[in-house]
GROMACS .gro file of C-alpha atoms in nm:
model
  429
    1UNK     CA    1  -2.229   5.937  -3.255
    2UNK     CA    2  -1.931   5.993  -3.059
    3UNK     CA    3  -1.828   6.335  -3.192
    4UNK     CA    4  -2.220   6.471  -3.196
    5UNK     CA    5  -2.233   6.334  -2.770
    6UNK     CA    6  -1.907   6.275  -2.636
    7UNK     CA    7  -1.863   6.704  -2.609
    8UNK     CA    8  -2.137   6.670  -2.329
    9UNK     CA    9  -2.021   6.452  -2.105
   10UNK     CA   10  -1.615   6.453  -2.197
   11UNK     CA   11  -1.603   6.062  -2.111
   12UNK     CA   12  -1.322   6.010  -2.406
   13UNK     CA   13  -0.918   6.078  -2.371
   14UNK     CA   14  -0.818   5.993  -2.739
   15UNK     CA   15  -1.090   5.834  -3.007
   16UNK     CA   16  -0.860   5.560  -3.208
   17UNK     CA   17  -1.068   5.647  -3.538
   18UNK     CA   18  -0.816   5.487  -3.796
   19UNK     CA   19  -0.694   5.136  -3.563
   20UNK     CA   20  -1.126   5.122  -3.520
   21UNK     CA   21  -1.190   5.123  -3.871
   22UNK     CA   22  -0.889   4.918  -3.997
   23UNK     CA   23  -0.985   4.661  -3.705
   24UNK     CA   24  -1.360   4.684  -3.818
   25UNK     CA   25  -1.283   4.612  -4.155
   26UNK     CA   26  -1.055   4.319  -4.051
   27UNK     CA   27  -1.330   4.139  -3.884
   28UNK     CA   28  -1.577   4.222  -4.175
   29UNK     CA   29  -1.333   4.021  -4.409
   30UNK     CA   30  -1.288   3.727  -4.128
   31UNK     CA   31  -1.638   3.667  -4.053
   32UNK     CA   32  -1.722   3.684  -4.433
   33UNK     CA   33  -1.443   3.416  -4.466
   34UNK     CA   34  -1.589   3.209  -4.173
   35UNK     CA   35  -1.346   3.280  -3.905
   36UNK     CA   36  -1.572   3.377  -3.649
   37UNK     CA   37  -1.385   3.437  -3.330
   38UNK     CA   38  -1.676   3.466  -3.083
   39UNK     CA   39  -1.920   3.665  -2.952
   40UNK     CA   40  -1.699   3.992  -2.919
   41UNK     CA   41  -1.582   3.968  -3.306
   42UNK     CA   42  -1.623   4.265  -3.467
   43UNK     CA   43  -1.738   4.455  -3.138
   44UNK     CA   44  -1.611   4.805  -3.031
   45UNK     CA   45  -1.495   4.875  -2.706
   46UNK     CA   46  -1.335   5.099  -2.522
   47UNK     CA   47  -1.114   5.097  -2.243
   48UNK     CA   48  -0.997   5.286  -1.913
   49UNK     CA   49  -0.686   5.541  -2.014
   50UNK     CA   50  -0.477   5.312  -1.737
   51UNK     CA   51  -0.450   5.011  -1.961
   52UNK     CA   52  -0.160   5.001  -2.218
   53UNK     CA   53  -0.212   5.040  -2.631
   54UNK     CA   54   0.057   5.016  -2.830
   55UNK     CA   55   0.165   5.331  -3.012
   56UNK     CA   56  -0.197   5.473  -2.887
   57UNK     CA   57  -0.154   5.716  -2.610
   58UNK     CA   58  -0.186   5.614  -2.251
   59UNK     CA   59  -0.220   5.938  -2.044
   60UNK     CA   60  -0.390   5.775  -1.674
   61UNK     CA   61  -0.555   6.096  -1.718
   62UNK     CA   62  -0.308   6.278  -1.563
   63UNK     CA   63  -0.060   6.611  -1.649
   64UNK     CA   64   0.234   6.419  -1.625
   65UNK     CA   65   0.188   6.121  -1.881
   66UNK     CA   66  -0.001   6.305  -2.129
   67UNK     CA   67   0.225   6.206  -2.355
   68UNK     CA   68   0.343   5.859  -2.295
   69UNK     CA   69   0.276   5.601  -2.537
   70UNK     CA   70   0.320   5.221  -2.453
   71UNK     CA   71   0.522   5.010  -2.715
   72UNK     CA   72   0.298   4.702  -2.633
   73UNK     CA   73  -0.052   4.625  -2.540
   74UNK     CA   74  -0.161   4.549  -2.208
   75UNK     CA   75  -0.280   4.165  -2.163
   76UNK     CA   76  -0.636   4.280  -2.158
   77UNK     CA   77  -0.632   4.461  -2.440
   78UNK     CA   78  -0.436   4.209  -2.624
   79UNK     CA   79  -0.716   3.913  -2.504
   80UNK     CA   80  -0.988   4.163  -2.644
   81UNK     CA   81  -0.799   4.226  -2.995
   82UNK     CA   82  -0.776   3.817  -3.018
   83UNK     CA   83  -1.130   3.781  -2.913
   84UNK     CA   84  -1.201   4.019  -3.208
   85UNK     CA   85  -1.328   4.342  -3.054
   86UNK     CA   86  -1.252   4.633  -3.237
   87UNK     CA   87  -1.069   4.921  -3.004
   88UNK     CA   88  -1.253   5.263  -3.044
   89UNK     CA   89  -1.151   5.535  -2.782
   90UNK     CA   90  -0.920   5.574  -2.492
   91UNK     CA   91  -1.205   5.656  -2.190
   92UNK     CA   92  -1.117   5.895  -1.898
   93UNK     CA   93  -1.052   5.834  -1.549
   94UNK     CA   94  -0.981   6.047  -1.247
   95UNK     CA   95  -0.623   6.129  -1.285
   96UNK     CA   96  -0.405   5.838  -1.168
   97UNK     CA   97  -0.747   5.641  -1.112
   98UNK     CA   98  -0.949   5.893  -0.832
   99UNK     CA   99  -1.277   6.012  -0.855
  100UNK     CA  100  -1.371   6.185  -1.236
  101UNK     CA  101  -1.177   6.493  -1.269
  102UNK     CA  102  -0.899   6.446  -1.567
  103UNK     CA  103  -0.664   6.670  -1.732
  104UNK     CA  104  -0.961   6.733  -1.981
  105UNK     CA  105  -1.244   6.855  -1.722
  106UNK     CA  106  -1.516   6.674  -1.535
  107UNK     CA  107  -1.645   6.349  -1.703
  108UNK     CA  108  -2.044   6.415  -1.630
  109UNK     CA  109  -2.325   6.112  -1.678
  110UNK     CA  110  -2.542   6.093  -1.961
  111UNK     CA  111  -2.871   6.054  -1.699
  112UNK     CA  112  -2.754   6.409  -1.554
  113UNK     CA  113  -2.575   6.652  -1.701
  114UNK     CA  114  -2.506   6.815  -1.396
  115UNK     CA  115  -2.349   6.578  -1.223
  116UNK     CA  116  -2.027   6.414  -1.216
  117UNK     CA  117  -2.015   6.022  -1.373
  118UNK     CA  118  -1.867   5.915  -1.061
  119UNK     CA  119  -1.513   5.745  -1.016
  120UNK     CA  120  -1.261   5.639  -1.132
  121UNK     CA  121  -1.381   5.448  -1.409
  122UNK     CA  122  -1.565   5.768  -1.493
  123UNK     CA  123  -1.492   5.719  -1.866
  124UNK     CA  124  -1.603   5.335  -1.868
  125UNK     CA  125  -1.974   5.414  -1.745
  126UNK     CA  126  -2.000   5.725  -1.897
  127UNK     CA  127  -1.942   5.622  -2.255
  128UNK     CA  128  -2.085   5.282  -2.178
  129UNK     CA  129  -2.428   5.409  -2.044
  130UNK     CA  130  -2.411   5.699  -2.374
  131UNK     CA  131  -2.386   5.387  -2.585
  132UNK     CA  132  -2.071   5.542  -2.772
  133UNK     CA  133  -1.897   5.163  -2.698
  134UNK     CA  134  -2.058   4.826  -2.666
  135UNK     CA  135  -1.884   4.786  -2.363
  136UNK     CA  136  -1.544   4.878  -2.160
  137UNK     CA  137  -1.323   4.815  -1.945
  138UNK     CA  138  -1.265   4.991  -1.583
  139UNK     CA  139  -1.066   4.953  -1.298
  140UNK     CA  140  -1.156   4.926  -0.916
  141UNK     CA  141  -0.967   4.972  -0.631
  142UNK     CA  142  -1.159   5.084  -0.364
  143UNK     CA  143  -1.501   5.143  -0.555
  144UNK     CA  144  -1.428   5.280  -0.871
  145UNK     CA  145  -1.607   5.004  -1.081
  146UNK     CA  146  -1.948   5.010  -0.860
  147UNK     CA  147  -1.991   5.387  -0.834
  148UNK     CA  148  -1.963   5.510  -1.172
  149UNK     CA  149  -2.171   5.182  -1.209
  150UNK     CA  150  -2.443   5.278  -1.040
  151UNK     CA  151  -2.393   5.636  -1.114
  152UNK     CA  152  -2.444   5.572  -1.455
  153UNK     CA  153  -2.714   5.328  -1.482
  154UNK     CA  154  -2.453   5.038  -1.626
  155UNK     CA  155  -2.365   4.640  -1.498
  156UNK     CA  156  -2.012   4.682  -1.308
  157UNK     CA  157  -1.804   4.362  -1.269
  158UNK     CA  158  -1.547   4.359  -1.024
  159UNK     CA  159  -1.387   4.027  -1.046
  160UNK     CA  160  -1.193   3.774  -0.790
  161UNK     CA  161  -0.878   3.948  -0.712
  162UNK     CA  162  -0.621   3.735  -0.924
  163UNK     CA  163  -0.892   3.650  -1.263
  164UNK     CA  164  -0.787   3.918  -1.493
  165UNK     CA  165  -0.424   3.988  -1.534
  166UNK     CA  166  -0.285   4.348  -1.444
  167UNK     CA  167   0.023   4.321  -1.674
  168UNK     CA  168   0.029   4.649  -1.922
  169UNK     CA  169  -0.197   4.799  -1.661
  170UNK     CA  170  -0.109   5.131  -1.447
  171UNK     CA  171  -0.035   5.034  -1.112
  172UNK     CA  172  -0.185   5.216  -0.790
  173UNK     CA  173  -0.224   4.965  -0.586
  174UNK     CA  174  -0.070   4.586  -0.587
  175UNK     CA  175  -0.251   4.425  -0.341
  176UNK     CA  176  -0.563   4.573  -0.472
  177UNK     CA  177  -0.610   4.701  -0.802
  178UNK     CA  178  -0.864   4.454  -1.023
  179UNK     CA  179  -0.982   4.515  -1.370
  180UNK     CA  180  -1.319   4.414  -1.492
  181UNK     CA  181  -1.584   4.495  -1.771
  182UNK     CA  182  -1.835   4.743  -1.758
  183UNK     CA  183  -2.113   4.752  -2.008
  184UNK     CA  184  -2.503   4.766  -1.997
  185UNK     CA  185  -2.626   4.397  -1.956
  186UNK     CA  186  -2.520   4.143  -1.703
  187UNK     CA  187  -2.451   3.920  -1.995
  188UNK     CA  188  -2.259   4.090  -2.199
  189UNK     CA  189  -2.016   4.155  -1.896
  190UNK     CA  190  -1.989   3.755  -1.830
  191UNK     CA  191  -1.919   3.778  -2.224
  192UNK     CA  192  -1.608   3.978  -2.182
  193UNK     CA  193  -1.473   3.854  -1.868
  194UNK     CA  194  -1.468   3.490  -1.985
  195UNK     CA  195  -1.250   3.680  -2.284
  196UNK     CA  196  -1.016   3.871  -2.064
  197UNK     CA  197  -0.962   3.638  -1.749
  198UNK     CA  198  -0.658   3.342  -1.691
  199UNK     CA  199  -0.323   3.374  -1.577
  200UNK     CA  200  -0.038   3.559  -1.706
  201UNK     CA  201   0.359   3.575  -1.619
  202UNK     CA  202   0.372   3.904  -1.636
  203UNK     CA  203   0.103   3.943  -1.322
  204UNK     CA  204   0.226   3.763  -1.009
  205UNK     CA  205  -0.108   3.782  -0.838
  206UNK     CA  206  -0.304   3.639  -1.137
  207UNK     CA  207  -0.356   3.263  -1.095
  208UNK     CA  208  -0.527   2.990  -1.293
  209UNK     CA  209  -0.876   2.985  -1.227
  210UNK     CA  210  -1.214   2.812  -1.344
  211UNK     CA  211  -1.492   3.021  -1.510
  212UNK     CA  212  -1.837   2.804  -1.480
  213UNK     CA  213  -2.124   3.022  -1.589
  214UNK     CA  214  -2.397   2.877  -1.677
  215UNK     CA  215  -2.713   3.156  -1.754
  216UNK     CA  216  -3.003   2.886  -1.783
  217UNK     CA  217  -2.903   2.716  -1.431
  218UNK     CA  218  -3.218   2.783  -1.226
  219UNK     CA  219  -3.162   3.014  -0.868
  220UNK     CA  220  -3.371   2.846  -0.650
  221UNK     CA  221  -3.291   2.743  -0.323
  222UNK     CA  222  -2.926   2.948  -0.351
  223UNK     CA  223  -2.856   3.158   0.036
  224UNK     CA  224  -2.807   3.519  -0.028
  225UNK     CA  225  -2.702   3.693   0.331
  226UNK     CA  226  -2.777   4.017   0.408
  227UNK     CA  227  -2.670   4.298   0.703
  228UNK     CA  228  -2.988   4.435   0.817
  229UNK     CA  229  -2.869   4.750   0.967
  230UNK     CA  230  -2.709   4.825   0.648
  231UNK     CA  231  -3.023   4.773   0.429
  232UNK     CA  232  -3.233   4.964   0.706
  233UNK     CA  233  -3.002   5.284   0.657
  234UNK     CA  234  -2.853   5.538   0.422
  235UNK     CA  235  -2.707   5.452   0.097
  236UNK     CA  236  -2.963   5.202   0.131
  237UNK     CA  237  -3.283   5.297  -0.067
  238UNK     CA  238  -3.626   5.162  -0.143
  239UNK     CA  239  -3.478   5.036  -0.437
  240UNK     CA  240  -3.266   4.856  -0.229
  241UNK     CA  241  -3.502   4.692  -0.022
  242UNK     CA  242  -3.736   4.597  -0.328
  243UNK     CA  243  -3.427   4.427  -0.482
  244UNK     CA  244  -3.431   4.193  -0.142
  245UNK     CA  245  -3.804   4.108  -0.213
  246UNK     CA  246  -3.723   4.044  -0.583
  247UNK     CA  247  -3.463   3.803  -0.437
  248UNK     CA  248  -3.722   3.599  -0.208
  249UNK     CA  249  -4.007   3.634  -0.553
  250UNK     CA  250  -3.696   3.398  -0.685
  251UNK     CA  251  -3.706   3.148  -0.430
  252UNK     CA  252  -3.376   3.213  -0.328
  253UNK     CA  253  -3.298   3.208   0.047
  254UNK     CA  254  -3.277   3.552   0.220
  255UNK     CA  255  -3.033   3.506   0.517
  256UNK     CA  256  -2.925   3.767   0.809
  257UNK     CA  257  -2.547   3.764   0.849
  258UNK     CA  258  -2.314   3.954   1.085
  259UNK     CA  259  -1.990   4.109   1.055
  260UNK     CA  260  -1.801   4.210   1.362
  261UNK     CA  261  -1.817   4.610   1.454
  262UNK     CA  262  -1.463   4.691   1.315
  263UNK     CA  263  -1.293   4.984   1.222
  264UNK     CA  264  -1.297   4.899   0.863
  265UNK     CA  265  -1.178   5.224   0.712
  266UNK     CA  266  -0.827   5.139   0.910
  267UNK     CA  267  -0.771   4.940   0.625
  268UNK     CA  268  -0.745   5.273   0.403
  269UNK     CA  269  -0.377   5.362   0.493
  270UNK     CA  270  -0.238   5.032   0.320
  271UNK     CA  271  -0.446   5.165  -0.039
  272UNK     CA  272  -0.300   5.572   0.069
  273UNK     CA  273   0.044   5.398   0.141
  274UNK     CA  274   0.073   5.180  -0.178
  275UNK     CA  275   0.005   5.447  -0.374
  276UNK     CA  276   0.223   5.721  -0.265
  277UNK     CA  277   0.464   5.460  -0.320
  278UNK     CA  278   0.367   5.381  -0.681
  279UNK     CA  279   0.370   5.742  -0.816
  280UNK     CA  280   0.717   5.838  -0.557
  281UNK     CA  281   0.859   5.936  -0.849
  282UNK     CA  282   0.583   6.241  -0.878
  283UNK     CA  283   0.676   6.337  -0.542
  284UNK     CA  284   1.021   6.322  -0.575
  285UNK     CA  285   1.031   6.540  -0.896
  286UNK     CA  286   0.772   6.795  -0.725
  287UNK     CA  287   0.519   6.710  -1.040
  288UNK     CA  288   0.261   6.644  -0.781
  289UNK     CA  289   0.111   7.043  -0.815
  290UNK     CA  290   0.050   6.937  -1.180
  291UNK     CA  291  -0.258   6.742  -1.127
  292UNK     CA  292  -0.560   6.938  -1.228
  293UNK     CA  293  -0.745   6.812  -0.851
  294UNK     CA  294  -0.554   6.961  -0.543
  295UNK     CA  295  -0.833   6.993  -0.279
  296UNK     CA  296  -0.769   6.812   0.074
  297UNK     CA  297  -0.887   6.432  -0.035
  298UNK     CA  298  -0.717   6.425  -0.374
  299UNK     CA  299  -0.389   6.235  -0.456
  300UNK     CA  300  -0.152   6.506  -0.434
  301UNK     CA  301  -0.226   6.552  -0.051
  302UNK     CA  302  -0.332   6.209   0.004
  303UNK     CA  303   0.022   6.109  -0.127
  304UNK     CA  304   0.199   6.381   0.080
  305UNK     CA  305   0.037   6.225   0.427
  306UNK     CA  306   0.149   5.881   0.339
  307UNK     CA  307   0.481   5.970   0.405
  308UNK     CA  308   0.412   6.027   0.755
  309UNK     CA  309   0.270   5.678   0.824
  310UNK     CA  310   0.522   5.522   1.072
  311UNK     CA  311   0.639   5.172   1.002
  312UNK     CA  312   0.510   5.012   1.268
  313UNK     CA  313   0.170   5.203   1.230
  314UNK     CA  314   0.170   5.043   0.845
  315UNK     CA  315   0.220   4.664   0.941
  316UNK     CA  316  -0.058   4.725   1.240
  317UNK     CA  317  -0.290   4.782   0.919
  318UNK     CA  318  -0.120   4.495   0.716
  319UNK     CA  319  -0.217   4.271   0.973
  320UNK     CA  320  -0.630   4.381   0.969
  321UNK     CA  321  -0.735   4.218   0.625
  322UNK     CA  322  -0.629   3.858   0.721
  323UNK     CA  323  -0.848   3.913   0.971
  324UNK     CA  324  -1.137   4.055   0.800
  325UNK     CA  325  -1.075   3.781   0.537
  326UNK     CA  326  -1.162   3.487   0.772
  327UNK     CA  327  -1.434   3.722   0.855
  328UNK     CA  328  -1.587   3.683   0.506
  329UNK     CA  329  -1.479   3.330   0.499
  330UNK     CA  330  -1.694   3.252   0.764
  331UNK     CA  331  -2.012   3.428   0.622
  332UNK     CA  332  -1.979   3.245   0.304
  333UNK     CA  333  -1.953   2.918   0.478
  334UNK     CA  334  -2.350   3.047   0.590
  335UNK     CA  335  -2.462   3.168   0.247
  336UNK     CA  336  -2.407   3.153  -0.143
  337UNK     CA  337  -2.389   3.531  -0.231
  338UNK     CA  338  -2.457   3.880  -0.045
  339UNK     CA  339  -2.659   4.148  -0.143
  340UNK     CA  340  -2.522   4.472  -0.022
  341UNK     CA  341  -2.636   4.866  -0.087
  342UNK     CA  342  -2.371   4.937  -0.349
  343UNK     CA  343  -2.221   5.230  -0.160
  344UNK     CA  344  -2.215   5.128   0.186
  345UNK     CA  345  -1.834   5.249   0.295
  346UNK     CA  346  -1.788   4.914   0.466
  347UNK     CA  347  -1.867   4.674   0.205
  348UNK     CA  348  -1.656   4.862  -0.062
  349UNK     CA  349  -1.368   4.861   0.193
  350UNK     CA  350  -1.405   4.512   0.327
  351UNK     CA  351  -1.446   4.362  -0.014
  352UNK     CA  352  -1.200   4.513  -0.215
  353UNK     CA  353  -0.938   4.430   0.067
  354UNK     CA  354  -1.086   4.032   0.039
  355UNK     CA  355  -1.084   4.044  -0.274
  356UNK     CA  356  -1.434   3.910  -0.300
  357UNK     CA  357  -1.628   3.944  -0.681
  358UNK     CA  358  -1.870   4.200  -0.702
  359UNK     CA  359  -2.152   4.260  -0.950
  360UNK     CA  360  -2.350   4.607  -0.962
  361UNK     CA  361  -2.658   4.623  -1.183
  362UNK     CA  362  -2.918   4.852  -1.252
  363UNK     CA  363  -3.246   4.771  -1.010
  364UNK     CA  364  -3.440   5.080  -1.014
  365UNK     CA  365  -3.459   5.428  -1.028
  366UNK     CA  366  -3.447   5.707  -0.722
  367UNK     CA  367  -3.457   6.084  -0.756
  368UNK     CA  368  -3.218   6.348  -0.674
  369UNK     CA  369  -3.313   6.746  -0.538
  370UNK     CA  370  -2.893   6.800  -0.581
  371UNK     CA  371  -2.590   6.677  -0.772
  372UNK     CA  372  -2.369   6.409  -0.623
  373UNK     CA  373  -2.005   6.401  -0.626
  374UNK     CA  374  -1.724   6.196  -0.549
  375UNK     CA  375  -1.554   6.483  -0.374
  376UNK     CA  376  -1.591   6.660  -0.033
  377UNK     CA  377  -1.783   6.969  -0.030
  378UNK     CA  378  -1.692   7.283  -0.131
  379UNK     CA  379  -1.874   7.559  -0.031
  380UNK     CA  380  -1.766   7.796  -0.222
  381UNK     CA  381  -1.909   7.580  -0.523
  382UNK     CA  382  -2.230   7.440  -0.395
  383UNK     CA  383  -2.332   7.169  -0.612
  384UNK     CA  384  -2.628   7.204  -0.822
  385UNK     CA  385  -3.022   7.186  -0.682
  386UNK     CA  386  -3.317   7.042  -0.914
  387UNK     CA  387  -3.655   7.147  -0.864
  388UNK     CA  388  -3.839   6.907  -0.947
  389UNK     CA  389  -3.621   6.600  -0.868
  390UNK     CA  390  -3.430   6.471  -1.104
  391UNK     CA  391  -3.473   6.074  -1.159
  392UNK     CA  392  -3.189   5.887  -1.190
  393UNK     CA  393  -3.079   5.508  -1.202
  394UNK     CA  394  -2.979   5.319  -0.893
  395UNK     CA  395  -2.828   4.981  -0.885
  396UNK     CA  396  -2.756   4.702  -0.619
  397UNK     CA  397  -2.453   4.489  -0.530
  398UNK     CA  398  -2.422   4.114  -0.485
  399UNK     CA  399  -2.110   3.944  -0.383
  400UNK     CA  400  -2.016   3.621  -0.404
  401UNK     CA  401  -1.702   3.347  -0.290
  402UNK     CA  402  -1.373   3.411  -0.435
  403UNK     CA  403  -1.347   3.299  -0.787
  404UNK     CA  404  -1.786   3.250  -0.824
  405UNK     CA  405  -1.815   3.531  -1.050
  406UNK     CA  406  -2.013   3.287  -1.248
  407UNK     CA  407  -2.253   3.215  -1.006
  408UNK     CA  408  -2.265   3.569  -0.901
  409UNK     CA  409  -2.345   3.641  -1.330
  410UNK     CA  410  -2.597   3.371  -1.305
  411UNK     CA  411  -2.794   3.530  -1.029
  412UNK     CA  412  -2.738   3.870  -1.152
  413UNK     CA  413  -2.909   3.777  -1.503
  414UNK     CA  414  -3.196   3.648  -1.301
  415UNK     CA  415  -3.257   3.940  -1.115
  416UNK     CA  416  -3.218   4.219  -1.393
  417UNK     CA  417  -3.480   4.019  -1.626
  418UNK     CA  418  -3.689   4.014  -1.269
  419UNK     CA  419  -3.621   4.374  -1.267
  420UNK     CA  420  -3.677   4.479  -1.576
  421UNK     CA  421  -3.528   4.794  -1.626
  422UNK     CA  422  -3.194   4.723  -1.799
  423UNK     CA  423  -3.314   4.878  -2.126
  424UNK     CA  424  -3.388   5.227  -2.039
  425UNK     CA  425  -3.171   5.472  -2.171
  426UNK     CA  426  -3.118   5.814  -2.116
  427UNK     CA  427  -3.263   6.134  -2.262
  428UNK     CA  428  -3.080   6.256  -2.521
  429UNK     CA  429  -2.829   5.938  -2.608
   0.00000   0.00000   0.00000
């Protein structure tokens, strides 16, 4: 399947053919010998190219670590191998985790050829929604579990900051980066992240946490806020809106909430500044003209202008999130969850600085007259028009209080069998 659909939509770095099959044929023996290890035993997967495989190439989808290869498995991938799952490709990202261009070309989504799968975790939703893996694992930072998410018609978990161990992981940001399942039911991504999450030493920020998910605990009565401007406006859709009636069919509790009128994106600088600190070394060593993406708002110049933040202009925007956290603090003293249009700037950027769990899930579908991308425009390479529209998944976002991702899974389930259209796939795969 993979080598007949993978060419069209480029969503795998390096397919681990022989570990799959010696791994599949493992957990053949073991389950015909009763050792059942779970619900992922004898499951493939794949994962983002940022996480570590032992003797398995780990490129982050960029030039300059093409060839690296990891003498040890990442934590995640090491909690997946004991949980059973069987490893089957390497999926692209963005190089070093932006957007979906890779060393390898554009990874496009299976719902629309034309158009990019979204980023970073372009690989993840790609392959994912193309059912070539059961599942995978992404990455978010700043967004790039929910929009290849929604681009691609999959369930995107972004957990509590702190659930799911980094360790073995590529590093862009540390006060940010999360890693989190991505597959095409809400279940099955409560399925993996109860495999993947606890504490390890190797992650400083991971911390001992409870996982209570419970699928058959009824919804009723639960608060779910909502910012009305935000659901009256653009990326807010019909769709959108529908999902906040599906909400109320449910008997939950809609609730209007405020945030203040911040400049949220003055957050960005902290994510630009980590960064550019991470990959120094690139900058240092003038490998920075490598990357395949070198138009304004990619790394390479992204990196470049972090070294011209000032000191004093960096622990100005250290300060913000504290404040923006007792912001969110405050709201979910008023309600249980928040539904949110999945793209809104100012959730993604509030919410990954919180740390907040997120859960993205198919709700609809919308049509398109022109390609979307992740990247500014270029007019000198006008995306493409469709005439007719195309139509094309679109999913919504509910948040919940640090460490609920179970109650956010909960409440997701309940909405996508309200919904209905988890099981459409697309044309062609």
């Amino acid at each position: 399947r993979i080598e007949r659909l993978d060419p069209k939509i480029r969503s795998i770095i390096t397919l681990t053919k022989d570990h799959a099959l010696a791994r599949a044929k493992a957990a053949d023996a073991e389950i015909a010998a009763g050792k059942y290890r779970g619900p992922l035993h004898g499951i493939p997967y794949g994962v983002k190219d940022l996480l570590d495989t032992k003797d398995i190439p780990t490129t982050y989808g960029a030039e300059p670590f093409r060839n690296r290869v990891p003498s040890a498995d990442s934590v995640v991938v090491r909690r997946l191998n004991d949980a059973g799952a069987v490893l089957l490709a390497k999926l692209s990202l963005g190089a070093l985790a932006l957007n979906d261009i890779w060393f390898g070309g554009q990874t496009m989504t299976p719902w629309l050829l034309e158009e990019g799968a979204s980023g970073s975790s372009a690989g993840p939703g790609a392959a994912t929604a193309a059912a070539l893996v059961s599942f995978s694992i992404g990455s978010e930072t700043g967004g790039s579990i929910v929009s290849p998410a929604m681009r691609c018609g999959v369930t995107g978990l972004r957990p509590t900051f702190g659930r799911v161990p980094r360790t073995g992981a590529m590093t862009l940001c540390w006060s940010l980066d999360k890693l989190g399942p991505m597959t095409r039911t809400v279940e099955d991504a409560m399925l993996v992240l109860h495999a993947i999450s606890g504490p390890d030493l190797g992650d400083a920020s991971s911390v001992p946490c409870r996982f209570d998910f419970d699928a058959m605990a009824p919804v009723a009565g639960l608060k779910v806020g909502y910012i009305a401007q935000w659901m009256k406006e653009s990326p807010a859709t019909d769709v959108d809106r529908a999902a906040m009636e599906t909400v109320k069919k449910l008997k939950m509790e809609l609730k209007e909430v405020t945030l203040p009128d911040w400049p949220y994106s003055s957050l960005m600088p902290i994510l630009f500044a980590e960064g550019a600190a991470s990959f120094e070394e690139l900058a240092l060593n003038n490998e920075l003209g490598s990357l395949k993406a070198q138009v304004k708002d990619a790394w390479p110049n992204l990196f470049r202008q972090a070294r011209f933040l000032s000191a004093v202009d960096f622990v100005q925007a250290d300060r913000f999130p504290r404040k923006v956290a007792q912001e969110m603090a405050r709201v979910f003293r008023e309600v249980d969850l928040l539904i949110a249009p999945s793209l809104r700037d100012e959730q993604l950027t509030i919410t990954n600085f919180t740390g907040h769990p997120s859960l993205t899930l198919r709700a609809g579908f919308v049509k398109v007259s022109e390609a979307r991308s992740d990247w500014a425009p270029d007019p000198a390479n006008p995306l493409p028009k469709f005439n007719p529209p195309r139509r094309v998944p679109h999913g919504i976002t509910i948040l919940g209080r640090l460490f609920c991702d179970g109650l956010v899974g909960r409440v997701g389930m309940a909405l996508e069998r309200e919904f209905g259209v988890a099981w459409e796939r697309p044309a062609g795969f």
